[in-house]
Short mmCIF file of C-alpha atoms in Angstrom, two decimals:
data_model
loop_
_atom_site.label_atom_id
_atom_site.label_comp_id
_atom_site.label_asym_id
_atom_site.label_seq_id
_atom_site.Cartn_x
_atom_site.Cartn_y
_atom_site.Cartn_z
CA ASN N 1032 -83.49 78.79 32.96
CA ALA N 1033 -82.88 82.53 33.22
CA GLY N 1034 -86.77 83.77 32.71
CA VAL N 1035 -86.32 87.10 32.83
CA THR N 1036 -84.18 89.09 33.27
CA GLN N 1037 -83.20 92.95 34.41
CA THR N 1038 -80.12 95.20 34.34
CA PRO N 1039 -79.15 97.01 35.99
CA LYS N 1040 -79.49 95.60 39.95
CA PHE N 1041 -78.98 99.07 41.58
CA GLN N 1042 -78.84 102.87 40.18
CA VAL N 1043 -78.44 106.04 41.75
CA LEU N 1044 -78.80 109.04 39.90
CA LYS N 1045 -78.72 112.54 39.88
CA THR N 1046 -82.52 114.77 39.24
CA GLY N 1047 -82.58 115.27 35.10
CA GLN N 1048 -80.45 112.56 33.95
CA SER N 1049 -81.52 109.43 32.18
CA MET N 1050 -81.33 106.29 31.16
CA THR N 1051 -82.59 103.19 30.03
CA LEU N 1052 -83.72 99.63 31.69
CA GLN N 1053 -83.14 96.50 29.80
CA CYS N 1054 -85.78 93.53 30.03
CA ALA N 1055 -85.79 90.31 28.60
CA GLN N 1056 -87.48 87.30 28.95
CA ASP N 1057 -86.43 83.49 27.51
CA MET N 1058 -89.74 82.35 27.77
CA ASN N 1059 -91.15 83.26 23.98
CA HIS N 1060 -94.31 85.13 25.82
CA ASN N 1061 -96.32 87.96 24.35
CA SER N 1062 -96.55 89.88 26.28
CA MET N 1063 -94.75 91.92 28.58
CA TYR N 1064 -94.84 94.78 30.94
CA TRP N 1065 -93.42 97.25 33.46
CA TYR N 1066 -94.12 98.04 37.02
CA ARG N 1067 -92.96 99.82 40.21
CA GLN N 1068 -93.05 98.86 44.15
CA ASP N 1069 -93.44 101.88 46.24
CA PRO N 1070 -93.85 101.14 49.72
CA GLY N 1071 -97.50 101.27 50.69
CA MET N 1072 -98.78 101.33 47.65
CA GLY N 1073 -97.88 97.96 46.15
CA LEU N 1074 -97.11 97.20 42.42
CA ARG N 1075 -98.34 99.40 39.95
CA LEU N 1076 -98.20 99.40 36.09
CA ILE N 1077 -96.61 101.69 34.10
CA TYR N 1078 -96.47 100.52 30.25
CA TYR N 1079 -97.70 97.38 28.94
CA SER N 1080 -96.71 95.70 25.84
CA ALA N 1081 -99.23 92.80 24.80
CA SER N 1082 -97.66 91.49 21.36
CA GLU N 1083 -94.63 92.32 19.32
CA GLY N 1084 -94.60 95.92 18.39
CA THR N 1085 -97.54 97.53 20.42
CA THR N 1086 -97.08 99.02 23.74
CA ASP N 1087 -99.53 100.72 26.18
CA LYS N 1088 -100.33 102.61 28.88
CA GLY N 1089 -100.65 101.23 32.61
CA GLU N 1090 -101.46 103.20 35.64
CA VAL N 1091 -98.72 105.94 36.47
CA PRO N 1092 -97.34 106.34 32.85
CA ASN N 1093 -95.75 110.19 33.29
CA GLY N 1094 -91.90 110.24 32.40
CA TYR N 1095 -91.39 107.05 31.43
CA ASN N 1096 -91.58 105.98 27.55
CA VAL N 1097 -90.89 102.32 26.33
CA SER N 1098 -89.67 100.48 23.34
CA ARG N 1099 -90.63 96.79 22.56
CA LEU N 1100 -87.24 96.54 21.05
CA ASN N 1101 -88.50 92.83 19.81
CA LYS N 1102 -90.44 89.49 21.10
CA ARG N 1103 -87.59 89.54 23.53
CA GLU N 1104 -87.01 92.93 25.02
CA PHE N 1105 -88.87 95.41 26.74
CA SER N 1106 -87.29 98.59 27.79
CA LEU N 1107 -87.72 101.68 30.14
CA ARG N 1108 -86.60 105.48 29.87
CA LEU N 1109 -86.38 107.79 31.99
CA GLU N 1110 -85.93 110.84 29.84
CA SER N 1111 -85.54 113.20 32.94
CA ALA N 1112 -84.85 111.38 36.18
CA ALA N 1113 -86.85 113.08 39.75
CA PRO N 1114 -86.61 112.15 43.02
CA SER N 1115 -90.89 110.72 42.62
CA GLN N 1116 -88.96 108.24 40.54
CA THR N 1117 -86.96 106.56 43.09
CA SER N 1118 -88.39 103.37 43.67
CA VAL N 1119 -88.30 99.85 42.61
CA TYR N 1120 -89.38 98.92 39.24
CA PHE N 1121 -90.36 94.99 37.90
CA CYS N 1122 -89.83 93.75 34.36
CA ALA N 1123 -92.68 90.96 33.95
CA SER N 1124 -93.67 89.11 31.62
CA SER N 1125 -96.76 86.30 30.45
CA LEU N 1126 -98.06 84.05 27.95
CA ARG N 1127 -101.48 85.17 28.24
CA THR N 1128 -101.89 83.95 31.73
CA GLU N 1129 -99.16 83.18 34.45
CA ALA N 1130 -96.77 85.72 35.17
CA PHE N 1131 -93.26 85.99 35.87
CA PHE N 1132 -91.44 88.73 37.47
CA GLY N 1133 -88.15 89.71 37.02
CA GLN N 1134 -85.43 90.16 40.44
CA GLY N 1135 -86.29 94.52 40.31
CA THR N 1136 -84.40 97.65 39.49
CA ARG N 1137 -83.31 99.59 42.82
CA LEU N 1138 -83.21 103.36 41.44
CA THR N 1139 -82.37 106.24 43.64
CA VAL N 1140 -83.50 109.82 42.28
CA VAL N 1141 -81.30 112.28 44.58
CA LYS Q 1129 -110.64 99.88 38.12
CA GLN Q 1130 -109.95 96.81 39.60
CA GLU Q 1131 -109.53 97.40 42.77
CA VAL Q 1132 -107.61 94.44 44.84
CA THR Q 1133 -107.43 94.91 48.57
CA GLN Q 1134 -105.51 92.34 50.90
CA ILE Q 1135 -106.09 92.02 54.10
CA PRO Q 1136 -104.49 91.35 56.86
CA ALA Q 1137 -101.25 94.32 55.80
CA ALA Q 1138 -99.56 92.04 58.56
CA LEU Q 1139 -99.21 88.61 60.55
CA SER Q 1140 -97.18 87.23 63.32
CA VAL Q 1141 -98.04 83.30 64.22
CA PRO Q 1142 -96.02 81.01 65.78
CA GLU Q 1143 -94.28 77.91 63.82
CA GLY Q 1144 -97.06 74.96 62.93
CA GLU Q 1145 -100.31 77.29 63.07
CA ASN Q 1146 -102.61 77.18 59.59
CA LEU Q 1147 -103.36 80.61 58.54
CA VAL Q 1148 -105.48 82.41 55.88
CA LEU Q 1149 -104.26 85.13 53.86
CA ASN Q 1150 -106.99 87.42 51.82
CA CYS Q 1151 -107.71 89.09 48.57
CA SER Q 1152 -110.15 90.62 47.57
CA PHE Q 1153 -111.14 92.32 44.46
CA THR Q 1154 -113.94 94.80 42.93
CA ASP Q 1155 -114.45 93.58 39.42
CA SER Q 1156 -115.20 90.01 38.75
CA ALA Q 1157 -114.80 89.60 34.98
CA ILE Q 1158 -111.28 87.89 36.12
CA TYR Q 1159 -109.06 86.37 33.79
CA ASN Q 1160 -106.87 84.20 36.32
CA LEU Q 1161 -105.71 85.03 40.02
CA GLN Q 1162 -101.99 84.73 40.93
CA TRP Q 1163 -100.49 84.86 44.30
CA PHE Q 1164 -96.74 85.48 44.61
CA ARG Q 1165 -94.49 85.46 47.68
CA GLN Q 1166 -91.88 88.28 47.63
CA ASP Q 1167 -88.95 88.45 50.05
CA PRO Q 1168 -87.49 91.48 51.35
CA GLY Q 1169 -85.27 93.09 48.14
CA LYS Q 1170 -85.88 90.64 46.03
CA GLY Q 1171 -88.37 89.85 43.34
CA LEU Q 1172 -91.78 87.37 42.26
CA THR Q 1173 -92.09 85.04 42.76
CA SER Q 1174 -95.11 82.52 41.84
CA LEU Q 1175 -96.97 80.11 44.36
CA LEU Q 1176 -99.92 79.29 42.39
CA LEU Q 1177 -102.32 80.89 39.15
CA ILE Q 1178 -105.90 80.08 39.25
CA GLN Q 1179 -107.91 79.96 36.25
CA SER Q 1180 -111.50 81.88 36.49
CA SER Q 1181 -112.54 78.73 35.48
CA GLN Q 1182 -111.77 77.34 38.74
CA ARG Q 1183 -112.00 76.62 42.51
CA GLU Q 1184 -108.64 76.11 43.73
CA GLN Q 1185 -105.62 75.90 43.00
CA THR Q 1186 -102.77 73.14 45.59
CA SER Q 1187 -99.21 72.77 45.72
CA GLY Q 1188 -97.27 71.34 48.61
CA ARG Q 1189 -98.84 72.93 52.04
CA LEU Q 1190 -100.57 76.09 50.13
CA ASN Q 1191 -103.64 76.20 48.54
CA ALA Q 1192 -105.63 79.13 47.40
CA SER Q 1193 -108.99 78.89 46.64
CA LEU Q 1194 -111.50 81.87 43.85
CA ASP Q 1195 -115.40 83.02 44.73
CA LYS Q 1196 -115.78 85.00 41.66
CA SER Q 1197 -118.40 86.12 42.76
CA SER Q 1198 -118.21 87.60 46.02
CA GLY Q 1199 -114.57 88.99 44.30
CA ARG Q 1200 -113.03 87.11 46.78
CA SER Q 1201 -109.54 84.88 47.09
CA THR Q 1202 -107.34 82.70 50.21
CA LEU Q 1203 -104.53 81.15 50.76
CA TYR Q 1204 -104.22 79.29 52.98
CA ILE Q 1205 -100.98 77.48 54.62
CA ALA Q 1206 -100.44 74.53 56.36
CA ALA Q 1207 -97.88 74.34 59.41
CA SER Q 1208 -96.45 76.92 58.72
CA GLN Q 1209 -92.37 77.55 59.02
CA PRO Q 1210 -90.17 79.78 59.90
CA GLY Q 1211 -89.21 80.09 56.27
CA ASP Q 1212 -92.79 80.97 55.14
CA SER Q 1213 -92.30 84.34 56.12
CA ALA Q 1214 -92.37 86.85 53.40
CA THR Q 1215 -94.74 89.15 51.62
CA TYR Q 1216 -98.06 87.33 49.63
CA LEU Q 1217 -99.03 89.63 47.02
CA CYS Q 1218 -102.47 88.71 45.21
CA ALA Q 1219 -102.78 89.90 41.52
CA VAL Q 1220 -105.89 89.75 39.05
CA GLY Q 1221 -105.45 89.52 35.72
CA HIS Q 1222 -107.54 90.96 32.54
CA ARG Q 1223 -107.58 89.36 28.91
CA ASN Q 1224 -109.64 92.33 27.60
CA THR Q 1225 -106.70 94.63 29.36
CA GLY Q 1226 -103.43 92.93 27.63
CA ASN Q 1227 -103.11 91.23 30.33
CA GLN Q 1228 -102.96 93.65 33.01
CA PHE Q 1229 -102.20 92.70 36.30
CA TYR Q 1230 -103.19 94.21 39.29
CA PHE Q 1231 -102.17 93.78 42.76
CA GLY Q 1232 -103.45 94.15 46.36
CA THR Q 1233 -100.48 95.79 48.84
CA GLY Q 1234 -99.85 92.36 49.91
CA THR Q 1235 -99.38 90.85 53.91
CA SER Q 1236 -96.02 90.66 55.50
CA LEU Q 1237 -95.84 87.30 56.83
CA THR Q 1238 -94.11 86.20 60.55
CA VAL Q 1239 -93.78 83.39 61.55
CA ILE Q 1240 -91.64 83.21 65.06
CA PRO Q 1241 -89.32 79.59 65.28
#
């Protein structure tokens, strides 16, 4: 029962570097999401994809891009990392109702 | 924009006590409400899901209620155990916005043996 799988689990970047966070789900869910979690601020939505081929901005999209590669995979890209993007990133998926989350990626930008 | 608030931010109780965690939201046009548990450094584990047409859901020692009209949900934990120590998050879902989920900042629970 893999559920939602995120890679990598940990990453340290230098300011200005780029990277892609990968997410895959095996539950045949239509919707997928990227959140970031910061102390005292809860989880905030970065981007979401209601179905394959569509993506929409969430609350905090600046500095990020996403790709819904197929129904299973939804990637998050940081083109030029900044210290303000130091956070824990969570991918989630849902089929209209219940949401399931990955284990998170802890990203530090120095 | 939906605002979700959880009170208290932190709670410490002795083992065996019954306790209630609160979640309030500003927009009652929700699709569902979900309670999660998060252990330090870990992901979110779904505890209970309440559809907008339901009033409550139960799983073991957990009971969650939903009152859409007043914009409130409660998570009741019976006979608390040290293993219940974690952060509890509530999230409300909106169908008309691609099923976006709006989260509260959580309640950090410590159960003292």
